[in-house]
Coordinates of C-alpha atoms in Angstrom, one line a residue:
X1 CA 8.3 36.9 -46.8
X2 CA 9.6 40.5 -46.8
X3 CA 6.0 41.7 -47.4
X4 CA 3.1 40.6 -46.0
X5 CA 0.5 39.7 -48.8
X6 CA -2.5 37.1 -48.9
X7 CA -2.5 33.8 -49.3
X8 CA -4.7 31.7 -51.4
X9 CA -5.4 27.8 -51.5
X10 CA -7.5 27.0 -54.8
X11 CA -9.1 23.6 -55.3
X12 CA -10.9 22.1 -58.5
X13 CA -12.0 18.6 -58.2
X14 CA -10.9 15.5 -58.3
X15 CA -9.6 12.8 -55.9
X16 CA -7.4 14.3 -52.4
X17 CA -4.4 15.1 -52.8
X18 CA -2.1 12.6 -50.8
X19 CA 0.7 10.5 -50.8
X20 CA -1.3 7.3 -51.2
X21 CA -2.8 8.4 -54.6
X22 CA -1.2 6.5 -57.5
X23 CA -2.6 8.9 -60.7
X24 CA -0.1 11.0 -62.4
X25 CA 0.9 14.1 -60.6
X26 CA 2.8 16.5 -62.2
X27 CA 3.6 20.6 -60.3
X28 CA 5.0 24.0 -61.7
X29 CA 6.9 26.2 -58.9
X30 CA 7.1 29.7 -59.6
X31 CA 8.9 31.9 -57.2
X32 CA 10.0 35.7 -58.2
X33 CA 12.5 38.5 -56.3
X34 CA 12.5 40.6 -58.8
X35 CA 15.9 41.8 -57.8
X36 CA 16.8 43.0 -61.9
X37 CA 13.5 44.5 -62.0
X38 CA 12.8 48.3 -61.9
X39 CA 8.9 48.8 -61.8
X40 CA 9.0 46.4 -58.8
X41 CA 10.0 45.9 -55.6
X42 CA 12.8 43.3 -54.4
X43 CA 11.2 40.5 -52.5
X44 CA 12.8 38.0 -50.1
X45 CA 12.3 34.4 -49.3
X46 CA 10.0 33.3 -52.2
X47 CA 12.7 31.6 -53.6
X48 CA 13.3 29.3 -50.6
X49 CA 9.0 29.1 -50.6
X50 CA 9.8 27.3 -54.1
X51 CA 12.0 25.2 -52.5
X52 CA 9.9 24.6 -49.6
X53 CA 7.5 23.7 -51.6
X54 CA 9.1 21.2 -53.8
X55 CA 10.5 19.7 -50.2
X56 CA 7.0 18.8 -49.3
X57 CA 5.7 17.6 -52.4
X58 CA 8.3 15.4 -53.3
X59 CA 8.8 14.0 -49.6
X60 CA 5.5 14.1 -48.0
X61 CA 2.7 12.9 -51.3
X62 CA 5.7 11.4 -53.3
X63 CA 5.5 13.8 -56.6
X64 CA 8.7 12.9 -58.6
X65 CA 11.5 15.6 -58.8
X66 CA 10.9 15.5 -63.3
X67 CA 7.6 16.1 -62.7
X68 CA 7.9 19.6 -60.9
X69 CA 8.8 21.8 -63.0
X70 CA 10.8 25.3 -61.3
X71 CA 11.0 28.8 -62.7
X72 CA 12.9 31.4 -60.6
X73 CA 15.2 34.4 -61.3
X74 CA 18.3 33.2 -59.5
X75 CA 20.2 32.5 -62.9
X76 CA 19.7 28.7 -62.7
X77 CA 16.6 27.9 -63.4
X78 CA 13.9 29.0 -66.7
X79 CA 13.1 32.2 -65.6
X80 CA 10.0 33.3 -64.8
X81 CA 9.2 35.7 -68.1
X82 CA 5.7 36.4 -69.0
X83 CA 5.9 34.4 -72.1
X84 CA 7.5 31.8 -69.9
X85 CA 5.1 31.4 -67.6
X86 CA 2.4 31.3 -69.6
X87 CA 4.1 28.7 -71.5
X88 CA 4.7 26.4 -68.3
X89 CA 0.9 27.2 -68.0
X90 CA -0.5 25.3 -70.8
X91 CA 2.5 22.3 -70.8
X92 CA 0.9 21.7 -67.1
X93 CA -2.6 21.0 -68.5
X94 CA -1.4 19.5 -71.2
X95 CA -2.3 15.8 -71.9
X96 CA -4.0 16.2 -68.3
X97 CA -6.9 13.2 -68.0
X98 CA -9.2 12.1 -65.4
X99 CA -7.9 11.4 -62.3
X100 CA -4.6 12.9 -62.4
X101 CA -3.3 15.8 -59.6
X102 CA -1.9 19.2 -60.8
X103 CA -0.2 21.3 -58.6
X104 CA 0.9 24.8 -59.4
X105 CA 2.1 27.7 -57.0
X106 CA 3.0 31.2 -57.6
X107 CA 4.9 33.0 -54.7
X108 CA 5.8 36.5 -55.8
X109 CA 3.9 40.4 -56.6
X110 CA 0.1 40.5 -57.2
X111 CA -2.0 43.5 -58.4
X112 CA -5.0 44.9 -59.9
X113 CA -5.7 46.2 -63.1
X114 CA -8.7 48.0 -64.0
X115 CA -11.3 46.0 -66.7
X116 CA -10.8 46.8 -70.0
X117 CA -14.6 45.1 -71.1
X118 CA -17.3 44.3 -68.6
X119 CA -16.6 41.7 -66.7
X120 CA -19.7 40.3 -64.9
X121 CA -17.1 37.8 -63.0
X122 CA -15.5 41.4 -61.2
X123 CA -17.9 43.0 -58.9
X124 CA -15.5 45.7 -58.3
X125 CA -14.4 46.2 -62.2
X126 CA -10.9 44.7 -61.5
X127 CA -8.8 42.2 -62.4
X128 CA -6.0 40.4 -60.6
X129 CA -2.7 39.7 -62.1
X130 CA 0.7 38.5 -61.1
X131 CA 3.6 39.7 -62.2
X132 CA 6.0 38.1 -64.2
X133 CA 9.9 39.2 -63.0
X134 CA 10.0 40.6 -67.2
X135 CA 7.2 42.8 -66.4
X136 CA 7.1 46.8 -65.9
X137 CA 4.2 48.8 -64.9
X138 CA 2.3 48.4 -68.1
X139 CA -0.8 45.4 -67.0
X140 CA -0.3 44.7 -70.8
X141 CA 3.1 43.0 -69.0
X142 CA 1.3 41.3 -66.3
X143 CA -1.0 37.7 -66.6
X144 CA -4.2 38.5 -65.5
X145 CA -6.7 36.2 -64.1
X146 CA -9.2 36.3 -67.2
X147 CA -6.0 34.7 -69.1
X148 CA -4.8 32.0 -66.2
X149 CA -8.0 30.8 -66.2
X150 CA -8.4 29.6 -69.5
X151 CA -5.2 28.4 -69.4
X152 CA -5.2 26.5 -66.1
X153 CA -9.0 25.8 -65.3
X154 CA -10.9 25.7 -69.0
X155 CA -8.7 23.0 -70.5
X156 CA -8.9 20.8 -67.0
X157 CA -11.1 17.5 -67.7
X158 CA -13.9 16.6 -65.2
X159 CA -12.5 14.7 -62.5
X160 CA -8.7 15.3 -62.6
X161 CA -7.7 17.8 -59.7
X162 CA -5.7 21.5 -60.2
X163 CA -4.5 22.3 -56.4
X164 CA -3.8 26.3 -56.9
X165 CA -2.1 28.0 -53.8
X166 CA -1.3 31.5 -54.8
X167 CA 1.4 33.4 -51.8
X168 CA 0.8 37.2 -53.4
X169 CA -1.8 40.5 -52.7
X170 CA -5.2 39.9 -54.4
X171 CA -4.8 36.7 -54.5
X172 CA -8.0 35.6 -53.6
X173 CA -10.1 35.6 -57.3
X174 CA -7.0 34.9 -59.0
X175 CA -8.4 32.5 -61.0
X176 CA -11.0 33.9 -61.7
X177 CA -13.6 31.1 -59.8
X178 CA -17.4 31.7 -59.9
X179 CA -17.4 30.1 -56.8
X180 CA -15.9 32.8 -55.1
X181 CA -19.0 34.2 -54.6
X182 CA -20.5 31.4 -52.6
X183 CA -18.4 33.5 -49.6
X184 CA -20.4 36.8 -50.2
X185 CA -23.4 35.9 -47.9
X186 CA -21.2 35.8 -45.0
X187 CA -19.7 39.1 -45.7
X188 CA -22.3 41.6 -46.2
X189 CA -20.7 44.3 -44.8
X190 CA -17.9 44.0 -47.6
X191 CA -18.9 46.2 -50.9
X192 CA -16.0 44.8 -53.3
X193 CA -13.8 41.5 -54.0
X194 CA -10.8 43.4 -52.6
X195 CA -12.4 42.9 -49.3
X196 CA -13.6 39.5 -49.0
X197 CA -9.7 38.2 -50.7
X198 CA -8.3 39.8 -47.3
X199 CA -11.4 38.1 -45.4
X200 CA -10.9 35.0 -46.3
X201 CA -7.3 34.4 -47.0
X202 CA -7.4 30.6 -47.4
X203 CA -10.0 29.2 -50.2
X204 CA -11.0 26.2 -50.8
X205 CA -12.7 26.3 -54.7
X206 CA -14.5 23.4 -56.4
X207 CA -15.1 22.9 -59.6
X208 CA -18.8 21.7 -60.7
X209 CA -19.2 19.3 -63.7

């Protein structure tokens, strides 16, 4: 991609993801340019990261092309609006049960945005966020972590799987995962989140019953 940003591999329980698994899997693809957007800057290639990325799911663990679900701004697909997105969101989780896989990437601008209530999940009194290609400066635009995990990781039964690879900058709490912490012993030298997402750029996350 045009700019080099973190990387984030998120994993809540349930069976490995593979092409031998027979439960349900179901994936939402979400890549933004932003190329009609003012606040933000013109990306490049996390179109052909969507498409990558359907590739391999479909051809390598044997998703089915009507079970992945695409939004990107290039005028042929849903496009990837705030309300959108969010909405792709829930219908991903929705009527999810034990066993099944979930897959959901985001390729596209990440950011911070200042807590507005004390959260004792931010050490450094920040959220994450990405950025929907409607969205302007205003964080009030943006889908912050807080909100994609309650949508994503609350409603997700014990046992059925959410893999979570976010391609963006502070993309390493952006779901919000108590388990991030379980990294912090090994970086004591590093005084906020910020630090430890560009320490460990590739998380593995597990979900606890």
């Amino acid at each position: 991609m045009g700019v080099k940003r973190a990387l984030s591999y998120l994993r809540v329980t349930g069976p490995t993801l593979g092409p031998r698994c027979e439960h349900r899997k179901v994936a939402l693809l979400i890549g933004i340019l932003y190329h009609n957007n003012e606040c933000h800057d013109t990306l490049h290639g996390t179109h052909e990261d969507v498409r990558l990325m359907k590739a391999l799911l479909i051809n390598t663990y044997h998703y089915s092309a009507e079970n992945i679900t695409v939004l990107m701004d290039d005028g042929d697909h849903k496009a990837p609006t705030k309300a959108n997105i969010e909405e792709a969101m829930r219908n991903l989780v929705a009527g999810t049960r034990e066993g099944e896989q979930l897959f959901f990437h985001y390729s596209g601008h990440g950011s911070q945005t200042e807590c507005k209530f004390d959260d004792p999940t931010e050490d450094d009194g920040f959220d994450e966020a990405i950025i929907p290609c409607d969205a302007t400066s205003n964080p009030d635009t943006w889908i912050i972590d807080n909100d994609m995990n309650e949508i994503l990781v609350k409603r997700l039964p014990v046992n059925a799987q959410l893999v979570a690879v976010f391609d963006m900058c502070h993309s390493g709490t952006a779901l919000d995962l108590m388990h991030y912490r379980c990294y912090k012993k090994d970086l004591e030298g590093s005084s906020t989140l910020h630090s430890q997402a560009q320490a460990y750029p590739v998380l593995r996350l597990v979900r606890a019953r």
